[in-house]
Amino acid sequence: AFDFDTVMFPVNWAMWLEKGVGPRVVEKARAKGTGILALKALGQRKRAKDAPRVWPKCWYKPVDTREEAALTLRFTLSKPVTAAVSPSHFELFQWMCDAAERDLSSLTPAEEDELRLRARGIEPVLPGV
């Protein structure tokens, strides 16, 4: 209904590949010339209620390693987003910066297939999705 300059939305590998959440928002934003600020690039799944809170500032479960962070960031940046918003936890922010400094090459079809397999059965970061 409004002509916003940008939209903030999770462009997250597990939500996109397992639940199909994201493509319609991205397509609509692109059609309107709206910038896309991608959230939750390093998110993995909803954090289980009884799971230990390894990352105190994360209400979800992020990826486990720097390598996963690099791969999932590359997934997000392989979509037509304007920018990927960093996580608030400093170490995760560092993982994202390290990935950006090392390798932001295009995601290969094999890597996307690997992420699709990893996404199977994952409960999305956002509840109700």
PDB file of C-alpha atoms in Angstrom:
ATOM      1  CA  ALA A   1       0.000   0.000   0.000  1.00  0.00           C
ATOM      2  CA  PHE A   2       2.998   2.325   0.566  1.00  0.00           C
ATOM      3  CA  ASP A   3       6.095   3.148  -1.435  1.00  0.00           C
ATOM      4  CA  PHE A   4       8.766   2.351   1.127  1.00  0.00           C
ATOM      5  CA  ASP A   5      12.449   2.789   0.279  1.00  0.00           C
ATOM      6  CA  THR A   6      13.393  -0.505   1.951  1.00  0.00           C
ATOM      7  CA  VAL A   7      11.914  -3.590   3.535  1.00  0.00           C
ATOM      8  CA  MET A   8      13.566  -5.620   6.329  1.00  0.00           C
ATOM      9  CA  PHE A   9      12.828  -9.309   5.989  1.00  0.00           C
ATOM     10  CA  PRO A  10      14.549 -12.593   6.857  1.00  0.00           C
ATOM     11  CA  VAL A  11      16.265 -13.921   3.767  1.00  0.00           C
ATOM     12  CA  ASN A  12      17.296 -17.057   5.561  1.00  0.00           C
ATOM     13  CA  TRP A  13      18.481 -20.272   3.926  1.00  0.00           C
ATOM     14  CA  ALA A  14      16.412 -22.671   6.044  1.00  0.00           C
ATOM     15  CA  MET A  15      13.186 -20.669   5.818  1.00  0.00           C
ATOM     16  CA  TRP A  16      13.644 -20.119   2.070  1.00  0.00           C
ATOM     17  CA  LEU A  17      14.622 -23.689   1.164  1.00  0.00           C
ATOM     18  CA  GLU A  18      12.449 -25.663   3.602  1.00  0.00           C
ATOM     19  CA  LYS A  19       9.320 -23.507   3.874  1.00  0.00           C
ATOM     20  CA  GLY A  20       9.464 -21.293   0.788  1.00  0.00           C
ATOM     21  CA  VAL A  21       9.404 -18.153   2.943  1.00  0.00           C
ATOM     22  CA  GLY A  22      11.017 -15.167   1.284  1.00  0.00           C
ATOM     23  CA  PRO A  23      10.799 -15.457  -2.491  1.00  0.00           C
ATOM     24  CA  ARG A  24       7.446 -13.646  -2.786  1.00  0.00           C
ATOM     25  CA  VAL A  25       8.572 -10.764  -0.569  1.00  0.00           C
ATOM     26  CA  VAL A  26      11.824 -10.412  -2.507  1.00  0.00           C
ATOM     27  CA  GLU A  27       9.977 -10.563  -5.840  1.00  0.00           C
ATOM     28  CA  LYS A  28       7.434  -7.921  -4.759  1.00  0.00           C
ATOM     29  CA  ALA A  29      10.142  -5.617  -3.390  1.00  0.00           C
ATOM     30  CA  ARG A  30      12.168  -5.918  -6.597  1.00  0.00           C
ATOM     31  CA  ALA A  31       9.087  -5.174  -8.722  1.00  0.00           C
ATOM     32  CA  LYS A  32       8.467  -1.983  -6.713  1.00  0.00           C
ATOM     33  CA  GLY A  33      12.144  -0.933  -6.725  1.00  0.00           C
ATOM     34  CA  THR A  34      12.301  -1.329  -2.956  1.00  0.00           C
ATOM     35  CA  GLY A  35      15.614  -2.121  -1.284  1.00  0.00           C
ATOM     36  CA  ILE A  36      15.836  -5.366   0.691  1.00  0.00           C
ATOM     37  CA  LEU A  37      17.624  -5.471   4.048  1.00  0.00           C
ATOM     38  CA  ALA A  38      18.081  -9.176   4.714  1.00  0.00           C
ATOM     39  CA  LEU A  39      17.775 -10.410   8.281  1.00  0.00           C
ATOM     40  CA  LYS A  40      18.774 -13.741   9.858  1.00  0.00           C
ATOM     41  CA  ALA A  41      21.421 -14.769   7.320  1.00  0.00           C
ATOM     42  CA  LEU A  42      23.191 -16.695  10.085  1.00  0.00           C
ATOM     43  CA  GLY A  43      20.022 -18.075  11.641  1.00  0.00           C
ATOM     44  CA  GLN A  44      19.543 -21.813  11.638  1.00  0.00           C
ATOM     45  CA  ARG A  45      16.357 -22.700  13.476  1.00  0.00           C
ATOM     46  CA  LYS A  46      14.013 -21.838  16.283  1.00  0.00           C
ATOM     47  CA  ARG A  47      15.772 -22.417  19.612  1.00  0.00           C
ATOM     48  CA  ALA A  48      14.204 -25.229  21.599  1.00  0.00           C
ATOM     49  CA  LYS A  49      12.793 -24.138  24.965  1.00  0.00           C
ATOM     50  CA  ASP A  50      15.073 -26.482  26.908  1.00  0.00           C
ATOM     51  CA  ALA A  51      18.186 -25.838  24.792  1.00  0.00           C
ATOM     52  CA  PRO A  52      21.060 -23.993  26.455  1.00  0.00           C
ATOM     53  CA  ARG A  53      21.358 -20.393  25.358  1.00  0.00           C
ATOM     54  CA  VAL A  54      24.868 -20.421  23.889  1.00  0.00           C
ATOM     55  CA  TRP A  55      24.486 -16.964  22.358  1.00  0.00           C
ATOM     56  CA  PRO A  56      22.743 -14.792  25.002  1.00  0.00           C
ATOM     57  CA  LYS A  57      21.534 -12.139  22.546  1.00  0.00           C
ATOM     58  CA  CYS A  58      20.030 -14.669  20.120  1.00  0.00           C
ATOM     59  CA  TRP A  59      16.423 -15.731  20.646  1.00  0.00           C
ATOM     60  CA  TYR A  60      16.952 -18.268  17.835  1.00  0.00           C
ATOM     61  CA  LYS A  61      19.666 -20.844  17.188  1.00  0.00           C
ATOM     62  CA  PRO A  62      22.316 -19.496  14.824  1.00  0.00           C
ATOM     63  CA  VAL A  63      24.742 -21.545  12.755  1.00  0.00           C
ATOM     64  CA  ASP A  64      27.440 -23.398  14.668  1.00  0.00           C
ATOM     65  CA  THR A  65      30.694 -22.549  12.861  1.00  0.00           C
ATOM     66  CA  ARG A  66      32.483 -19.860  10.902  1.00  0.00           C
ATOM     67  CA  GLU A  67      32.296 -22.100   7.836  1.00  0.00           C
ATOM     68  CA  GLU A  68      28.520 -22.421   8.139  1.00  0.00           C
ATOM     69  CA  ALA A  69      28.289 -18.666   8.646  1.00  0.00           C
ATOM     70  CA  ALA A  70      30.214 -18.088   5.414  1.00  0.00           C
ATOM     71  CA  LEU A  71      28.012 -20.527   3.498  1.00  0.00           C
ATOM     72  CA  THR A  72      24.701 -19.194   4.806  1.00  0.00           C
ATOM     73  CA  LEU A  73      25.784 -15.572   4.289  1.00  0.00           C
ATOM     74  CA  ARG A  74      26.663 -16.433   0.699  1.00  0.00           C
ATOM     75  CA  PHE A  75      23.183 -17.944   0.323  1.00  0.00           C
ATOM     76  CA  THR A  76      21.552 -14.716   1.504  1.00  0.00           C
ATOM     77  CA  LEU A  77      23.784 -12.574  -0.694  1.00  0.00           C
ATOM     78  CA  SER A  78      23.053 -14.810  -3.693  1.00  0.00           C
ATOM     79  CA  LYS A  79      19.524 -13.408  -3.606  1.00  0.00           C
ATOM     80  CA  PRO A  80      18.818  -9.893  -4.911  1.00  0.00           C
ATOM     81  CA  VAL A  81      19.196  -8.174  -1.536  1.00  0.00           C
ATOM     82  CA  THR A  82      20.570  -4.706  -0.930  1.00  0.00           C
ATOM     83  CA  ALA A  83      22.402  -5.673   2.264  1.00  0.00           C
ATOM     84  CA  ALA A  84      22.556  -8.382   4.901  1.00  0.00           C
ATOM     85  CA  VAL A  85      22.022  -7.047   8.411  1.00  0.00           C
ATOM     86  CA  SER A  86      24.519  -8.418  10.917  1.00  0.00           C
ATOM     87  CA  PRO A  87      23.536 -10.333  14.049  1.00  0.00           C
ATOM     88  CA  SER A  88      23.733  -8.395  17.316  1.00  0.00           C
ATOM     89  CA  HIS A  89      26.036 -10.853  19.064  1.00  0.00           C
ATOM     90  CA  PHE A  90      29.621  -9.655  18.556  1.00  0.00           C
ATOM     91  CA  GLU A  91      31.181 -13.052  17.738  1.00  0.00           C
ATOM     92  CA  LEU A  92      28.512 -13.752  15.116  1.00  0.00           C
ATOM     93  CA  PHE A  93      29.104 -10.277  13.713  1.00  0.00           C
ATOM     94  CA  GLN A  94      32.822 -11.171  13.495  1.00  0.00           C
ATOM     95  CA  TRP A  95      31.987 -14.428  11.688  1.00  0.00           C
ATOM     96  CA  MET A  96      29.973 -12.427   9.175  1.00  0.00           C
ATOM     97  CA  CYS A  97      32.785  -9.892   8.688  1.00  0.00           C
ATOM     98  CA  ASP A  98      35.359 -12.684   8.302  1.00  0.00           C
ATOM     99  CA  ALA A  99      33.190 -14.328   5.652  1.00  0.00           C
ATOM    100  CA  ALA A 100      32.822 -11.034   3.810  1.00  0.00           C
ATOM    101  CA  GLU A 101      36.598 -10.502   3.823  1.00  0.00           C
ATOM    102  CA  ARG A 102      37.427 -14.052   2.708  1.00  0.00           C
ATOM    103  CA  ASP A 103      34.939 -15.171   0.128  1.00  0.00           C
ATOM    104  CA  LEU A 104      31.652 -13.833  -1.137  1.00  0.00           C
ATOM    105  CA  SER A 105      31.715 -15.777  -4.374  1.00  0.00           C
ATOM    106  CA  SER A 106      28.448 -16.925  -5.840  1.00  0.00           C
ATOM    107  CA  LEU A 107      26.761 -19.886  -4.243  1.00  0.00           C
ATOM    108  CA  THR A 108      27.094 -22.945  -6.450  1.00  0.00           C
ATOM    109  CA  PRO A 109      24.085 -25.158  -7.250  1.00  0.00           C
ATOM    110  CA  ALA A 110      25.794 -27.967  -5.287  1.00  0.00           C
ATOM    111  CA  GLU A 111      26.120 -25.722  -2.229  1.00  0.00           C
ATOM    112  CA  GLU A 112      22.461 -24.718  -2.461  1.00  0.00           C
ATOM    113  CA  ASP A 113      21.538 -28.419  -2.709  1.00  0.00           C
ATOM    114  CA  GLU A 114      23.636 -29.060   0.411  1.00  0.00           C
ATOM    115  CA  LEU A 115      21.791 -26.306   2.275  1.00  0.00           C
ATOM    116  CA  ARG A 116      18.455 -27.691   1.049  1.00  0.00           C
ATOM    117  CA  LEU A 117      19.361 -31.060   2.588  1.00  0.00           C
ATOM    118  CA  ARG A 118      20.415 -29.391   5.857  1.00  0.00           C
ATOM    119  CA  ALA A 119      17.131 -27.458   5.944  1.00  0.00           C
ATOM    120  CA  ARG A 120      14.937 -30.553   5.849  1.00  0.00           C
ATOM    121  CA  GLY A 121      12.760 -30.717   8.929  1.00  0.00           C
ATOM    122  CA  ILE A 122      14.152 -27.550  10.501  1.00  0.00           C
ATOM    123  CA  GLU A 123      11.670 -25.545  12.534  1.00  0.00           C
ATOM    124  CA  PRO A 124      11.980 -22.025  11.104  1.00  0.00           C
ATOM    125  CA  VAL A 125      13.583 -19.146  12.975  1.00  0.00           C
ATOM    126  CA  LEU A 126      10.270 -17.273  12.951  1.00  0.00           C
ATOM    127  CA  PRO A 127       7.409 -18.922  14.815  1.00  0.00           C
ATOM    128  CA  GLY A 128       4.290 -19.754  12.859  1.00  0.00           C
ATOM    129  CA  VAL A 129       6.093 -20.049   9.539  1.00  0.00           C
TER     130      VAL A 129
END
